[in-house]
Amino acid sequence: MRNFETSECLTQLPDTKFWALSAGWQGLGAVVQRWFGTKSMIVVTDEVIADAVAPSFKEALRREGLTLTELLVLKGKPPLVADYQRIQEIITQVQGLLTTPMRDGKKGERALCQSLLVSLGSGTINDLVKCSAGTLGVPYLSVPTAPSVDGYSSFGASILKENFKQTLPCPAPRAVFTAPEVLSAAPVQLRAAGYGDLASKITAGSDWVLADAFGLDPIDETAWAYTQEGLIKRLSAAPDDLANEIFVGLVRTGFAMQITSSSRPVSGAEHLISHVWEMEHLEIDGITVPHGIKVGIGLLTISAFTFLVLDHMRNGINLDALPKIPGPEVRAQEVAQRCAHLPVSAYRAIEEVALSKLPTQETVNERYNYEKKWYRNLADKIETQLVPLEELKGMLARAGCLTSPRELGVDRSRFLRTLEIAQMIRSRYTVLDFAWETGLFESCAEEITDMFF
Ligand SMILES: NC(=O)C1=CN([C@@H]2O[C@H](COP(=O)(O)OP(=O)(O)OC[C@H]3O[C@@H](n4cnc5c(N)ncnc54)[C@H](OP(=O)(O)O)[C@@H]3O)[C@@H](O)[C@H]2O)C=CC1
Ligand SMILES: O=C(CO)COP(=O)(O)O
């Protein structure tokens, strides 16, 4: 097989066998033949990509001897939302091919089993196709069109289902293959978003260290290495190399999700902040803010929050001063107050999670029963994972990311509410849970809010 600019055969991952960056998609034909055993493709994209990238992709398919069975162009005002209804739409369209007679008169059914699904697009299209392929039980090829997210190579699709943003389990692609010139031509905001999504592994990592320390989510060393090794070096790459470095970093962090069948290695409290805004359909001037841009602000917020928590942690936890854990009725009322502005389905889903993660007083008393020295060591360990705030802000700003919730049009009270809801929406233990259970949440949230407003 030819030498690609970057390529890797992967032997230890459950789903992805190969990934490559190759100018003009050269070599795609051989890769598809080898890893999918077919030459026919059903390509799913949308109207924006159909204009910007599909023509050159189609030309590459022709050159590579591949057959385009069908180009499904998802209609709708861009940007598309990763909504569950869209998945049903794709599944119906693909299943429709089953009954459509082919040009050679053979049944369409043959076409499907001899074809593979291809996602030609960025994070949203990729998740829609991933989930559809998983439901249909067919392999898929991811062809990313922007270096914007780590979802291209991950297990699971991040979907808004009944207005609740959640990761639905489904296999990762069998191969990821794209062209560097396509990535560098992607809108600059999406490149900045990729930087934010990659940089978010800083606090995803600090949250994982915290959860590991309390025995709640043991660190998987291989997944940790895929996510964290070389992270800061990639984030500090020279401008000319940055887009490719970010993309390689994102693809590798996606592999960490495959290894653990979970987004734990790559997603901590910074992502929860973004998820809240996504459920609220946060927009600037009617335009959706990319995932990685929201995550970047989540990263700054959670970094600052964690630094504050570490200062308290170093003094140890006084078990006698732990706050009283509220009963389910009180907690349900708190959820109701914070989430009254969300659709009922989202609010109900949040209530369910918030109640399912509500610890008993005994659990909390046991969980935090350590000597001061143990907490000091833990705080030191977590601090080594973090980047000093001003430095982090500079890195994000240089990459074109936003660095304050104000720039998103979020005001003080909405920001405070965001932090509160972020703590409620996922069972995954993060620094927000540590603060909530130890009585630090309110003061730290106020202090972080003062930092931005
Ligand atoms: N499963 C997982 O593990 C993960 C999933 N995600 C999810 O990914 C989604 C965000 O994806 P993201 O990539 O940030 O943004 P989107 O896929 O939502 O795309 C943003 C916009 O950029 C356009 N676009 C993309 N590539 C090009 C190009 N080459 N030229 C011109 N326009 C282009 C898109 O067009 P169009 O709409 O036409 O595609 C769209 O209008 C979120 O739903 C997030 O939750 C994020 C991280 C991990
Ligand atoms: O966005 C993701 C990783 O970048 C997926 O993480 P979540 O499981 O938190 O949605």
XYZ file of C-alpha atoms and ligand atoms in Angstrom:
511
model
C 0.000 0.000 0.000
C 1.244 3.509 -0.824
C 2.766 5.836 1.729
C 0.232 8.280 3.093
C 1.072 11.582 4.761
C -0.183 10.063 7.963
C -1.602 6.594 8.306
C -1.958 3.901 10.879
C -3.148 0.303 10.848
C -4.771 -0.333 14.199
C -4.693 -3.752 15.702
C -5.890 -3.118 19.240
C -9.073 -1.154 18.623
C -12.478 -2.815 18.582
C -13.816 -1.048 15.476
C -11.331 1.108 13.574
C -8.786 -0.827 11.547
C -7.133 1.943 9.576
C -6.933 5.691 9.315
C -5.111 8.022 6.953
C -4.609 11.551 5.708
C -3.862 11.513 1.998
C -3.739 14.355 -0.533
C -6.556 14.036 -3.056
C -7.794 10.900 -1.229
C -5.162 8.934 -3.119
C -5.176 5.307 -2.110
C -8.795 5.343 -0.921
C -9.804 2.686 -3.455
C -7.340 0.123 -2.129
C -8.247 0.961 1.472
C -11.958 0.529 0.855
C -11.399 -2.734 -0.987
C -9.163 -4.077 1.746
C -11.139 -3.057 4.823
C -14.694 -3.182 3.511
C -14.413 -5.755 0.736
C -16.524 -3.676 -1.622
C -16.218 -0.798 -4.053
C -19.748 0.589 -3.741
C -20.549 3.483 -1.463
C -23.652 5.171 -0.118
C -22.386 8.630 0.779
C -24.330 10.774 3.251
C -23.706 14.493 3.351
C -25.672 17.722 3.485
C -26.228 20.730 1.299
C -23.227 22.754 2.518
C -20.744 19.917 2.056
C -22.420 18.807 -1.154
C -21.374 22.191 -2.562
C -17.991 22.575 -0.859
C -16.466 19.099 -0.895
C -18.640 16.536 -2.681
C -17.476 17.440 -6.228
C -13.793 16.784 -5.460
C -14.713 13.682 -3.451
C -16.775 12.303 -6.324
C -13.880 12.925 -8.684
C -11.551 11.086 -6.281
C -13.958 8.121 -6.165
C -13.941 7.929 -9.935
C -10.129 8.058 -10.060
C -9.877 5.409 -7.357
C -12.208 3.036 -9.161
C -14.964 3.287 -6.558
C -18.694 3.293 -7.291
C -21.030 5.893 -5.832
C -24.200 3.850 -5.257
C -26.050 6.859 -3.916
C -25.358 10.387 -2.644
C -27.847 11.198 0.123
C -27.920 14.936 0.666
C -29.656 15.802 3.925
C -31.833 18.839 3.408
C -32.301 21.630 5.882
C -31.040 24.976 6.943
C -27.394 24.570 7.956
C -25.883 23.860 10.289
C -27.654 20.587 10.726
C -28.406 19.451 14.265
C -27.474 15.974 15.469
C -31.086 15.219 16.233
C -32.489 11.723 16.633
C -35.163 12.385 14.005
C -32.450 12.867 11.404
C -31.138 9.389 12.115
C -34.540 7.924 11.447
C -34.609 9.919 8.215
C -31.259 8.471 7.096
C -32.259 4.940 8.063
C -35.489 5.246 6.104
C -33.660 6.604 3.072
C -31.018 3.879 3.180
C -33.668 1.214 3.687
C -35.499 2.736 0.729
C -32.553 1.670 -1.386
C -33.405 -1.909 -0.464
C -36.580 -1.770 -2.461
C -35.359 0.431 -5.300
C -34.504 -1.627 -8.372
C -30.927 -1.050 -9.475
C -29.992 0.060 -12.960
C -28.933 -3.471 -13.836
C -32.377 -4.724 -12.774
C -31.066 -6.522 -9.669
C -32.725 -6.053 -6.281
C -31.530 -3.082 -4.247
C -30.977 -5.406 -1.289
C -27.833 -6.650 -2.926
C -26.659 -3.056 -3.247
C -26.914 -2.440 0.474
C -25.008 -5.515 1.566
C -22.367 -4.786 -1.033
C -22.154 -1.123 -0.089
C -20.815 0.759 2.842
C -22.110 3.913 4.427
C -19.838 6.928 4.195
C -20.166 10.088 6.246
C -18.862 13.027 4.253
C -18.973 15.944 6.660
C -17.997 17.259 10.052
C -19.086 16.223 13.566
C -22.853 16.352 13.080
C -23.011 14.364 9.833
C -20.501 11.906 11.239
C -22.609 11.247 14.348
C -25.794 10.918 12.316
C -24.196 8.382 9.985
C -22.441 6.550 12.808
C -25.689 6.037 14.670
C -27.580 5.090 11.497
C -24.893 2.601 10.446
C -24.893 1.123 13.954
C -28.669 0.688 13.867
C -28.589 -0.805 10.371
C -25.676 -3.052 11.316
C -23.493 -1.957 8.405
C -19.877 -0.737 8.616
C -19.138 2.874 7.875
C -16.262 4.976 6.613
C -15.732 8.409 8.105
C -14.549 11.123 5.700
C -14.082 14.206 7.891
C -14.345 17.597 6.206
C -13.101 19.743 9.111
C -10.626 19.247 11.977
C -13.369 20.158 14.442
C -14.179 17.247 16.784
C -12.850 13.979 18.172
C -16.031 12.138 17.222
C -14.730 10.934 13.828
C -13.024 7.946 15.393
C -15.033 7.521 18.575
C -17.437 4.955 19.904
C -20.878 6.508 20.353
C -22.777 9.373 18.780
C -23.562 12.588 20.604
C -27.239 13.119 19.826
C -30.089 15.357 20.940
C -32.815 12.844 21.711
C -36.073 14.202 23.064
C -34.251 17.489 23.645
C -31.642 15.828 25.888
C -28.028 15.767 24.672
C -26.621 12.312 25.242
C -24.095 9.848 23.832
C -25.868 6.899 22.211
C -23.764 3.741 21.973
C -22.809 2.684 18.437
C -19.615 1.378 16.830
C -16.854 3.665 15.596
C -16.032 3.705 11.856
C -14.048 0.841 10.382
C -11.801 3.420 8.703
C -11.231 7.183 8.787
C -9.824 8.653 5.593
C -9.547 12.250 4.521
C -7.491 14.722 2.538
C -5.389 17.376 4.324
C -6.291 20.063 1.789
C -9.964 19.575 2.679
C -9.230 20.029 6.362
C -7.208 23.181 5.764
C -9.948 24.645 3.552
C -12.592 24.131 6.246
C -14.082 27.297 7.783
C -11.596 28.806 10.267
C -14.165 28.682 13.031
C -14.297 24.888 12.729
C -10.517 24.688 12.967
C -10.688 26.783 16.123
C -13.430 24.463 17.382
C -11.133 21.475 16.886
C -8.507 23.243 18.960
C -11.071 23.772 21.735
C -12.193 20.144 21.593
C -8.611 18.880 21.754
C -7.599 21.315 24.503
C -10.605 20.150 26.541
C -8.692 16.936 27.256
C -6.793 18.967 29.865
C -9.778 19.111 32.240
C -11.254 15.843 30.946
C -7.981 14.425 32.288
C -8.082 16.286 35.622
C -11.656 15.106 36.185
C -10.635 11.534 35.409
C -7.731 11.728 37.906
C -10.217 12.947 40.514
C -12.747 10.178 39.813
C -9.976 7.589 39.788
C -8.706 8.787 43.178
C -12.107 8.146 44.767
C -12.308 4.712 43.110
C -15.228 5.804 40.927
C -13.755 5.453 37.453
C -10.319 3.780 37.241
C -7.963 5.230 34.657
C -7.336 2.991 31.641
C -3.660 3.522 30.833
C -3.967 2.888 27.080
C -6.912 5.264 26.715
C -5.061 7.803 28.856
C -1.997 7.556 26.603
C -4.059 8.010 23.408
C -5.609 11.152 24.883
C -2.898 12.772 26.933
C 0.488 11.852 25.405
C 1.831 14.745 23.349
C -1.312 16.799 24.005
C 0.382 20.062 24.991
C 2.969 19.671 22.216
C 0.203 19.347 19.617
C -1.658 22.331 21.058
C 1.573 24.353 20.763
C 2.343 23.354 17.134
C 3.546 25.991 14.662
C 0.680 27.697 12.751
C 1.452 25.860 9.486
C 1.263 22.470 11.160
C -1.566 23.243 13.545
C -4.572 21.996 11.505
C -2.976 18.596 10.844
C -1.624 18.275 14.396
C -5.033 19.069 15.843
C -6.706 16.590 13.550
C -4.255 13.807 14.406
C -4.745 14.580 18.107
C -8.521 14.472 17.738
C -8.478 11.175 15.869
C -6.257 9.605 18.505
C -8.427 10.815 21.368
C -11.389 9.266 19.553
C -9.569 5.931 19.787
C -9.509 6.312 23.565
C -13.321 6.317 23.505
C -13.315 3.059 21.532
C -11.014 1.398 24.034
C -13.245 2.248 26.987
C -16.603 2.224 25.096
C -17.141 5.543 26.825
C -16.369 9.229 26.423
C -14.874 9.357 29.945
C -11.259 9.736 28.692
C -12.107 12.799 26.610
C -15.034 14.500 28.246
C -15.349 16.009 31.708
C -17.254 18.912 33.211
C -16.149 21.283 30.416
C -18.271 19.203 27.998
C -21.253 19.313 30.341
C -21.231 23.100 30.109
C -21.323 22.839 26.318
C -24.125 20.261 26.498
C -26.263 22.612 28.589
C -25.861 25.368 26.010
C -26.604 22.903 23.243
C -29.847 21.833 24.934
C -30.697 25.522 25.200
C -29.905 25.909 21.461
C -27.471 28.722 22.186
C -26.786 30.805 19.087
C -24.946 33.997 18.178
C -26.948 36.134 15.740
C -29.044 33.098 14.836
C -25.988 30.921 14.121
C -25.191 27.817 16.166
C -21.886 28.029 18.022
C -19.625 25.039 17.176
C -19.233 22.351 19.808
C -15.497 22.936 20.293
C -15.932 26.685 20.787
C -18.413 26.100 23.617
C -16.189 23.369 25.012
C -13.229 25.806 24.969
C -15.126 28.205 27.231
C -16.120 25.208 29.354
C -12.423 24.336 29.582
C -11.450 27.787 30.869
C -14.345 27.735 33.317
C -13.602 24.276 34.672
C -9.858 24.965 34.846
C -10.536 28.036 36.992
C -13.087 26.113 39.050
C -10.628 23.254 39.612
C -7.827 25.599 40.711
C -10.200 27.030 43.338
C -11.286 23.578 44.475
C -7.649 22.470 44.782
C -6.939 25.380 47.143
C -9.710 24.102 49.415
C -8.740 20.468 48.931
C -5.253 21.107 50.279
C -6.814 21.953 53.655
C -8.442 18.525 53.756
C -12.139 17.720 54.103
C -13.766 18.104 57.497
C -16.355 15.320 57.588
C -18.280 17.111 60.353
C -18.720 20.139 58.102
C -20.012 18.279 55.035
C -23.329 19.666 53.793
C -26.486 17.644 54.340
C -27.384 15.748 51.168
C -30.951 16.753 50.221
C -33.712 14.169 49.917
C -35.070 13.274 46.453
C -38.063 15.638 46.722
C -35.870 18.634 47.545
C -33.442 17.716 44.787
C -36.272 17.320 42.287
C -37.461 20.811 43.224
C -33.962 22.194 42.634
C -33.900 20.589 39.177
C -37.351 22.001 38.457
C -36.225 25.510 39.413
C -33.047 25.439 37.334
C -34.550 23.705 34.268
C -37.959 25.339 33.988
C -36.886 27.018 30.717
C -36.117 23.687 28.997
C -38.618 21.495 27.134
C -40.418 19.052 29.433
C -38.678 16.010 27.899
C -35.214 17.501 28.618
C -36.176 18.556 32.101
C -37.556 15.059 32.895
C -34.377 13.411 31.590
C -32.261 15.744 33.738
C -34.401 15.028 36.788
C -33.907 11.299 36.259
C -30.110 11.638 36.057
C -29.886 14.088 38.972
C -31.863 11.743 41.209
C -29.996 8.639 40.067
C -26.668 10.240 40.987
C -27.840 11.607 44.338
C -25.550 9.984 46.922
C -26.617 9.003 50.405
C -25.089 10.803 53.384
C -23.235 7.587 54.311
C -21.692 7.317 50.833
C -20.449 10.869 51.039
C -19.084 10.447 54.564
C -17.197 7.351 53.442
C -16.048 8.816 50.118
C -14.278 11.787 51.690
C -12.760 10.037 54.679
C -9.073 10.730 53.988
C -6.239 12.450 55.825
C -5.201 15.996 54.890
C -1.947 14.657 53.413
C -3.870 12.411 50.998
C -5.786 15.439 49.732
C -2.595 17.479 49.383
C -1.031 14.752 47.255
C -4.167 14.500 45.132
C -4.308 18.280 44.654
C -0.647 18.286 43.546
C -1.315 15.475 41.079
C -4.351 17.198 39.599
C -2.499 20.503 39.331
C 0.183 18.945 37.129
C -2.590 18.119 34.632
C -3.785 21.741 34.425
C -2.411 24.679 32.459
C -2.178 28.042 34.299
C -5.228 30.130 33.447
C -3.584 33.057 31.671
C -1.473 30.698 29.568
C -4.536 28.633 28.649
C -6.497 31.729 27.738
C -3.646 32.874 25.484
C -3.474 29.468 23.777
C -7.216 29.440 23.078
C -7.256 33.050 21.884
C -4.327 32.473 19.501
C -6.184 29.506 18.016
C -9.227 31.690 17.332
C -11.379 30.332 20.173
C -13.659 32.492 22.300
C -12.515 32.931 25.882
C -15.512 34.271 27.774
C -19.173 33.291 28.083
C -19.931 36.980 27.481
C -18.812 36.513 23.869
C -21.553 33.893 23.536
C -24.131 36.374 24.786
C -24.458 34.477 28.076
C -25.128 36.794 31.018
C -24.188 36.376 34.671
C -27.320 34.647 35.913
C -27.476 32.314 32.907
C -23.834 31.405 33.437
C -24.428 30.525 37.097
C -27.451 28.465 36.100
C -25.330 26.707 33.449
C -22.873 25.560 36.111
C -25.707 24.283 38.286
C -27.370 22.356 35.454
C -24.015 20.991 34.274
C -23.650 19.265 37.632
C -27.066 17.610 37.208
C -26.999 16.151 33.709
C -24.531 13.265 33.838
C -23.686 10.497 36.297
C -19.990 10.823 35.421
C -18.127 12.162 38.500
C -16.394 15.493 37.895
C -14.992 18.384 39.889
C -18.535 19.811 39.956
C -19.688 16.751 41.913
C -16.740 16.960 44.276
C -17.594 20.592 44.973
C -21.327 19.888 45.302
C -20.861 17.001 47.724
C -18.295 18.799 49.870
C -20.176 22.092 50.102
C -17.810 24.122 47.897
C -20.037 24.424 44.852
C -21.855 27.655 45.570
C -18.841 29.729 46.604
C -16.633 28.413 43.777
C -19.385 28.961 41.184
C -19.874 32.541 42.432
C -16.139 33.208 42.314
C -15.795 31.838 38.769
C -18.775 33.889 37.684
C -17.104 37.011 39.142
C -14.051 36.170 37.048
C -16.058 36.512 33.824
C -18.633 39.167 34.763
N -19.505 11.363 18.950
C -18.556 12.027 19.524
O -17.704 11.434 20.182
C -18.480 13.506 19.382
C -19.486 14.217 18.802
N -19.430 15.583 18.695
C -20.584 16.257 18.103
O -20.214 16.847 16.854
C -21.110 17.943 16.587
C -20.338 19.180 16.225
O -19.603 18.966 15.057
P -18.735 20.140 14.368
O -17.800 19.456 13.467
O -18.206 21.053 15.394
O -19.789 21.006 13.579
P -20.942 20.614 12.559
O -20.716 19.253 11.995
O -22.216 20.844 13.273
O -20.700 21.623 11.363
C -20.600 23.003 11.492
C -20.769 23.682 10.152
O -19.599 23.593 9.326
C -19.926 23.167 8.008
N -18.779 22.501 7.376
C -18.110 21.406 7.818
N -17.065 21.136 7.015
C -17.052 22.084 6.049
C -16.209 22.341 4.919
N -15.144 21.574 4.637
N -16.505 23.416 4.137
C -17.579 24.200 4.418
N -18.412 24.000 5.465
C -18.141 22.959 6.269
C -21.071 22.284 8.309
O -21.821 22.074 7.247
P -22.930 20.966 7.339
O -23.944 21.348 8.353
O -23.431 21.041 5.997
O -22.219 19.688 7.662
C -21.847 23.081 9.335
O -22.609 24.100 8.745
C -21.908 18.161 17.879
O -23.199 17.601 17.746
C -21.093 17.407 18.913
O -21.861 16.988 20.025
C -18.349 16.270 19.131
C -17.302 15.608 19.701
C -17.284 14.175 19.871
O -18.203 15.551 22.769
C -17.664 14.528 23.119
C -16.189 14.375 23.136
O -15.547 15.475 22.545
C -18.486 13.389 23.559
O -18.591 13.494 24.893
P -19.958 13.355 25.683
O -20.150 11.886 25.893
O -19.715 14.107 26.921
O -21.042 13.928 24.850
